[in-house]
PDB file of C-alpha atoms in Angstrom:
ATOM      1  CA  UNK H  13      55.869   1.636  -7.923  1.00 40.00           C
ATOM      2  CA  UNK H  14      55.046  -1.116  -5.593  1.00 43.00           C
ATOM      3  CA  UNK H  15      52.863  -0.571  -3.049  1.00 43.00           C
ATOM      4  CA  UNK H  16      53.429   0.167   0.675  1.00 42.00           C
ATOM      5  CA  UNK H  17      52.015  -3.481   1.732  1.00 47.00           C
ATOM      6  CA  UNK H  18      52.822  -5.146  -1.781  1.00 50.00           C
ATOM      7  CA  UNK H  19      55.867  -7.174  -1.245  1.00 46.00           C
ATOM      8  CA  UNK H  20      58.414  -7.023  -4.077  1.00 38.00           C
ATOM      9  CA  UNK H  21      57.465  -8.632  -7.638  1.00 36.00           C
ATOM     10  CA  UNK H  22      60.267 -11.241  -7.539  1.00 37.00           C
ATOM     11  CA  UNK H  23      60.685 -14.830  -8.112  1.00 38.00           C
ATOM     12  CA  UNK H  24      60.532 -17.381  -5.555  1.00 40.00           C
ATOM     13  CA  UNK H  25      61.868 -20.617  -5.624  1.00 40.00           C
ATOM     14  CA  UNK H  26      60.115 -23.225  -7.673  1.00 45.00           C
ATOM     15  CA  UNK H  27      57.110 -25.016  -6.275  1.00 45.00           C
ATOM     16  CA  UNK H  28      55.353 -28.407  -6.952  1.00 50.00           C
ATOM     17  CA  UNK H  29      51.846 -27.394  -8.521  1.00 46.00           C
ATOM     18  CA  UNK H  30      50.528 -30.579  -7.729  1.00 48.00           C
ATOM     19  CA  UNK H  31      51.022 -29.748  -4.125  1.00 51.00           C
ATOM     20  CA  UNK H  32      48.136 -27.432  -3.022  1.00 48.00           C
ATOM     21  CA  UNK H  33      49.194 -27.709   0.440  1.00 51.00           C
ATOM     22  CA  UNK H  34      50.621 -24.004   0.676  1.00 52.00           C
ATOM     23  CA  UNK H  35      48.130 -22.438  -0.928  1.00 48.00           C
ATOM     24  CA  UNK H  36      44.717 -24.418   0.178  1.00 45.00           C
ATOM     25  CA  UNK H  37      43.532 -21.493   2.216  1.00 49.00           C
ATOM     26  CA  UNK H  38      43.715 -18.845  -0.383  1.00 50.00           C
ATOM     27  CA  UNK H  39      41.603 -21.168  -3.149  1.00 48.00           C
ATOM     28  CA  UNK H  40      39.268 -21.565  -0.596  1.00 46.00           C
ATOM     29  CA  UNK H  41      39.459 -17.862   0.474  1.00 59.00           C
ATOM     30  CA  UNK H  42      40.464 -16.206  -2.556  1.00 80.00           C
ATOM     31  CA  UNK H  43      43.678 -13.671  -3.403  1.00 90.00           C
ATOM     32  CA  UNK H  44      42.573 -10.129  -1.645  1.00 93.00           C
ATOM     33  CA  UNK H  45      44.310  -6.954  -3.454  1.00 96.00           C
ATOM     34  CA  UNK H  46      46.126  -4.202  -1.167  1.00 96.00           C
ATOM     35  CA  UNK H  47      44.291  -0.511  -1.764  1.00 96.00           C
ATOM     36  CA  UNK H  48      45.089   0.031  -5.792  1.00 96.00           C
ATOM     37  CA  UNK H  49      47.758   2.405  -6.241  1.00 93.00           C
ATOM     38  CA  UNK H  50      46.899   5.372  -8.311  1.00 94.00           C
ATOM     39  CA  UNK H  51      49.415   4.633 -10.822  1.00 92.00           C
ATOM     40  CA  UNK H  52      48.032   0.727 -10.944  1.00 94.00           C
ATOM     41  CA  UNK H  53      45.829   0.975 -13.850  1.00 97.00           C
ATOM     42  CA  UNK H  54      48.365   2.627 -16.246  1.00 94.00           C
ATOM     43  CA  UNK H  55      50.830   0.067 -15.152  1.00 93.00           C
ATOM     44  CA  UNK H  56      48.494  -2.663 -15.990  1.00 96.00           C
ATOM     45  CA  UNK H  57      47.518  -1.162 -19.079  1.00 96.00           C
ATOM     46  CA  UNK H  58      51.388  -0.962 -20.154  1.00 92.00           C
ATOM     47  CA  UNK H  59      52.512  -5.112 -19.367  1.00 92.00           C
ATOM     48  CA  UNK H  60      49.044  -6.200 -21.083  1.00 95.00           C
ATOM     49  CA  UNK H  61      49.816  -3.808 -24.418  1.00 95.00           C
ATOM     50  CA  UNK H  62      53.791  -5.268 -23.849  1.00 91.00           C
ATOM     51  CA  UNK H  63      52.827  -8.682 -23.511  1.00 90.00           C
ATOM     52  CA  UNK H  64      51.038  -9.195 -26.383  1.00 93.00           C
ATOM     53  CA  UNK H  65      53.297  -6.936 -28.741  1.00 92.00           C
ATOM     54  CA  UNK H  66      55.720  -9.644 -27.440  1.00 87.00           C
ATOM     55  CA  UNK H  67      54.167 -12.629 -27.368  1.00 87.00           C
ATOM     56  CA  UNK H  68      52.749 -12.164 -30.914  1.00 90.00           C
ATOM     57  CA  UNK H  69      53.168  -9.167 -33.130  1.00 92.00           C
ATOM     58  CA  UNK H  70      53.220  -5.761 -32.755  1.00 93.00           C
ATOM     59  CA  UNK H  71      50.023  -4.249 -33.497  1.00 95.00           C
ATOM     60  CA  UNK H  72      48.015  -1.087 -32.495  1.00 96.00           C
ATOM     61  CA  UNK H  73      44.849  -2.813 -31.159  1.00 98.00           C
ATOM     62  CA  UNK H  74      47.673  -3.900 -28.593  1.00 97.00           C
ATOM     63  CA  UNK H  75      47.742  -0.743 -26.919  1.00 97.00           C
ATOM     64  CA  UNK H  76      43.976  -0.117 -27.241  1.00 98.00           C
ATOM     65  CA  UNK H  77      43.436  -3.207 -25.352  1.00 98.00           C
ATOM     66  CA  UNK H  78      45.486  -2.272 -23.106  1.00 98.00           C
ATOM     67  CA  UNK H  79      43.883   0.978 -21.842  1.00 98.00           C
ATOM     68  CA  UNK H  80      40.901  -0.796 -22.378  1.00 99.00           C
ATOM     69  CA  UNK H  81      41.785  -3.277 -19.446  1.00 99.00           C
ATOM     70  CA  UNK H  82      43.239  -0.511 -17.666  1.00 98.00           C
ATOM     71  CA  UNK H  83      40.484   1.069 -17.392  1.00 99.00           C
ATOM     72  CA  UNK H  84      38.126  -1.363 -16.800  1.00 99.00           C
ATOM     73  CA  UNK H  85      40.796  -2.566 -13.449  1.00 99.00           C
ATOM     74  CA  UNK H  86      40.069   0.937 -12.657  1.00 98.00           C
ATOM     75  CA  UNK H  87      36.265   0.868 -12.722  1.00 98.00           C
ATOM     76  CA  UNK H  88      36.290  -2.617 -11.172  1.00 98.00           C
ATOM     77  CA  UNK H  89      37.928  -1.277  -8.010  1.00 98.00           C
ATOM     78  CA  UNK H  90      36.651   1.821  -7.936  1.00 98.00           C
ATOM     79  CA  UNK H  91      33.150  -0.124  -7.544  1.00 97.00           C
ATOM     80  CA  UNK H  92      35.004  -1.692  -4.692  1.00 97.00           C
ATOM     81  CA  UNK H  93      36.179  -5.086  -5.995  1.00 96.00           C
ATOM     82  CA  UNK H  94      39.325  -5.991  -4.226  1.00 96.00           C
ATOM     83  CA  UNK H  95      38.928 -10.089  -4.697  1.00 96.00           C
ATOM     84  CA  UNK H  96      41.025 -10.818  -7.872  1.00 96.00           C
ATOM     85  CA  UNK H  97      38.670 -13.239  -9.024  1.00 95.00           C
ATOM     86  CA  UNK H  98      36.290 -10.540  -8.384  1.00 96.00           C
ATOM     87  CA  UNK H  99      38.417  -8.525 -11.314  1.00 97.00           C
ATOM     88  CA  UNK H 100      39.295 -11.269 -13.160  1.00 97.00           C
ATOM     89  CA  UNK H 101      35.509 -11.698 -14.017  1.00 97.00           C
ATOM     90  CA  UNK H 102      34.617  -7.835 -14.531  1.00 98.00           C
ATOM     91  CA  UNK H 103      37.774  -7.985 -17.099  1.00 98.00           C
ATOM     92  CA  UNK H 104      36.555 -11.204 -18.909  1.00 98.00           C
ATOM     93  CA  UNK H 105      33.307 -10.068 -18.817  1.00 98.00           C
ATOM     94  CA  UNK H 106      33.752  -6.358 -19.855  1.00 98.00           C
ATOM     95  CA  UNK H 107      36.161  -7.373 -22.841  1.00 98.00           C
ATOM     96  CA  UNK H 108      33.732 -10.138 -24.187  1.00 98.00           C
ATOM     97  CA  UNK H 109      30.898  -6.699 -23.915  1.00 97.00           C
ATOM     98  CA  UNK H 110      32.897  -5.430 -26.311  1.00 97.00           C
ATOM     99  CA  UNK H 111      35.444  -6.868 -27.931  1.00 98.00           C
ATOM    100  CA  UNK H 112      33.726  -6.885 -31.436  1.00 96.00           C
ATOM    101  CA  UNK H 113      32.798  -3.969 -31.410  1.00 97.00           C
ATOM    102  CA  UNK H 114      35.884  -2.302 -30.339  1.00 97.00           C
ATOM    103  CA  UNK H 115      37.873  -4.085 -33.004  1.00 96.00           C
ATOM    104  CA  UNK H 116      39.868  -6.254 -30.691  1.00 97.00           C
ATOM    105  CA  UNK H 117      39.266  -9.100 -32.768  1.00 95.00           C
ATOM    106  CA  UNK H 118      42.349  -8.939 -34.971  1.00 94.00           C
ATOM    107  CA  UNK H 119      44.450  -9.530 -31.718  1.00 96.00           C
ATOM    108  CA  UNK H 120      45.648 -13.099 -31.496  1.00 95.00           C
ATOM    109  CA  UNK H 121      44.359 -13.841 -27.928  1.00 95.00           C
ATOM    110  CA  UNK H 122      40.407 -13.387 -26.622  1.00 97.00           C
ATOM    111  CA  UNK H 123      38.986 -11.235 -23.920  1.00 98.00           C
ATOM    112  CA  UNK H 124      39.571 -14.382 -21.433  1.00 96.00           C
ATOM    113  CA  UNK H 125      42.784 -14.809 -22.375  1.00 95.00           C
ATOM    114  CA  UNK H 126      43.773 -10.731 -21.803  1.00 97.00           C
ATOM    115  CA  UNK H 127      41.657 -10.950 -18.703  1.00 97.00           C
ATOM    116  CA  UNK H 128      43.641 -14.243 -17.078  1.00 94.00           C
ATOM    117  CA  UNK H 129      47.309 -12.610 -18.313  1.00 92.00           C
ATOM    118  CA  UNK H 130      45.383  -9.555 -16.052  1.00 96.00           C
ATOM    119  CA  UNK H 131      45.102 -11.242 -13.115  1.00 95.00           C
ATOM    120  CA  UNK H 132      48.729 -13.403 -13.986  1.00 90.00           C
ATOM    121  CA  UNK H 133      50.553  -9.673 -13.434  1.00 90.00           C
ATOM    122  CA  UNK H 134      48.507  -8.516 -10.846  1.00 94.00           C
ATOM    123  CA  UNK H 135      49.763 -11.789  -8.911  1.00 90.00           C
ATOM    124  CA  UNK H 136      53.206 -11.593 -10.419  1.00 86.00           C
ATOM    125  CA  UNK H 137      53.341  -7.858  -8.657  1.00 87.00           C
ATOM    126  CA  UNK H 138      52.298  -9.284  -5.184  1.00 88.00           C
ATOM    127  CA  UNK H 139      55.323 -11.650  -5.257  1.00 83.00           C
ATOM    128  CA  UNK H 140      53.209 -14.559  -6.371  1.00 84.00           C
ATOM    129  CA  UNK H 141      53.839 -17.312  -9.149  1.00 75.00           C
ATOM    130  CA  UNK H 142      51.529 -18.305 -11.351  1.00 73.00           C
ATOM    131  CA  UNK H 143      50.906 -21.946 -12.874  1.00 65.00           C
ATOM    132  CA  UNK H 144      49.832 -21.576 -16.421  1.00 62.00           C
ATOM    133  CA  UNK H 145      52.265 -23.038 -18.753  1.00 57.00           C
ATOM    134  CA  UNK H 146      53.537 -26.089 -17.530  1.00 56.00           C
ATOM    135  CA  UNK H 147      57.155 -26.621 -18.580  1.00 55.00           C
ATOM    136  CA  UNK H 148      57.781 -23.387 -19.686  1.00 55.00           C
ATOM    137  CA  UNK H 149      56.011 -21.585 -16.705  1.00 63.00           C
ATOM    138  CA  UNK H 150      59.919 -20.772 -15.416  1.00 72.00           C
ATOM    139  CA  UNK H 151      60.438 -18.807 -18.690  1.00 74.00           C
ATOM    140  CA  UNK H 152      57.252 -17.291 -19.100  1.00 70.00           C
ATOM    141  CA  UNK H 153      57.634 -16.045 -15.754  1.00 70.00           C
ATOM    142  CA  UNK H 154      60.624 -14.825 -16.367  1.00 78.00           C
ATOM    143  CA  UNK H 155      59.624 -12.324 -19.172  1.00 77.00           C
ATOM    144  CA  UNK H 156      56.399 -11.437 -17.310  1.00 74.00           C
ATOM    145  CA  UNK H 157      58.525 -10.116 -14.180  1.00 77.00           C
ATOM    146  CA  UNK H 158      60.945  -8.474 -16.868  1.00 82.00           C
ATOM    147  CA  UNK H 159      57.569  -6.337 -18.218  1.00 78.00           C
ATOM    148  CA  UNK H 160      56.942  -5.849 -14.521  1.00 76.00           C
ATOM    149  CA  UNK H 161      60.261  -4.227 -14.411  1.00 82.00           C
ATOM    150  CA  UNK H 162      60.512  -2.619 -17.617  1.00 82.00           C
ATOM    151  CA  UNK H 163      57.272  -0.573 -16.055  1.00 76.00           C
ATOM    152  CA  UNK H 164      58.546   0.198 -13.408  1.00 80.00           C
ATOM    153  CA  UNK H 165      62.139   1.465 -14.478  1.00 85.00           C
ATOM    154  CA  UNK H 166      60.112   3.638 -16.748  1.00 80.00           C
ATOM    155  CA  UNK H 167      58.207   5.009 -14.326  1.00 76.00           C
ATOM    156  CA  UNK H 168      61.097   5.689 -11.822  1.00 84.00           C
ATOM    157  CA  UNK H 169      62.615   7.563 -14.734  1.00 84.00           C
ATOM    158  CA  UNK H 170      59.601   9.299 -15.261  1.00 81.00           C
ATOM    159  CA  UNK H 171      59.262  10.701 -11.670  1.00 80.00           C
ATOM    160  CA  UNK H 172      62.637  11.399 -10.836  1.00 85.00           C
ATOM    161  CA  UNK H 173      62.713  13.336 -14.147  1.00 83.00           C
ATOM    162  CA  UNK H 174      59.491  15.256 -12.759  1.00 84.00           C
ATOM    163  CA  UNK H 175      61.165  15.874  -9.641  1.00 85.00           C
ATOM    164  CA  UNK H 176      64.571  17.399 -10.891  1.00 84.00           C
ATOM    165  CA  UNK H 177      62.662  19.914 -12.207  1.00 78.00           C
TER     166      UNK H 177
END
């Protein structure tokens, strides 16, 4: 569920991304987080694990990774990082720890590219678009937010099944 100060994970209109005008103060300040949620790392955990079933093959490592980066969001807040690229870096660098040895390597993208897809949702849940793929960035958005959605349908489900009890 989105957060009381989140505003809604939705589209807005196309931008220019050779036009930093809009967005010079927050490069120079960086993107602060709202309070995690409690059910924020299990969310994350579920559009990494989805995106990269999706984006390449399904495979179990998927999921591991998954609860691996949601729990490493988790301890990175916890410890009171609220910065994203504050995050961003305790992913990158906490996958890279241990990406070997946890038998991530026979997923098809690295710890920095996990981490940056991460940080890509967490903005994508703020109402932000992100500039990664360059023609395509309109599609790939587009299935991002629909992850972001799937989650959160799920979840809805989930409670109001939990509450009807």
């Amino acid at each position: 569920l989105a957060h009381q100060g989140r505003q809604p994970a939705v589209a807005t209109a196309a931008a220019d991304p050779s036009d930093c005008s809009g967005v010079r103060g927050e490069a120079l300040s960086g993107v602060l987080l709202p309070p995690m949620d409690p059910d924020e790392p299990a969310w994350l955990s579920f559009v990494i694990s989805r995106y990269l079933d999706e984006e390449w093959v399904e495979q179990p490592v998927h999921s591991e990774i998954g609860e691996t980066v949601g729990r490493l969001y988790e301890e990175s807040r916890t410890n009171g990082d609220d910065d994203l690229i504050a995050v961003l870096a305790a992913l990158s660098y906490g996958l890279k720890d241990m990406w070997s040895t946890a038998g991530f390597g026979e997923a098809f993208e690295g710890p920095v590219d996990v981490a940056n897809r991460a940080a890509e949702f967490l903005m994508l849940r703020l109402g932000r678009e992100v500039w990664s793929y360059g023609q395509s960035n309109s599609d790939v958005q587009k299935k991002m937010l629909q992850r972001v959605d799937e989650y959160e349908k799920a979840h809805r489900a989930l409670r109001d099944a939990v509450q009807a009890e």
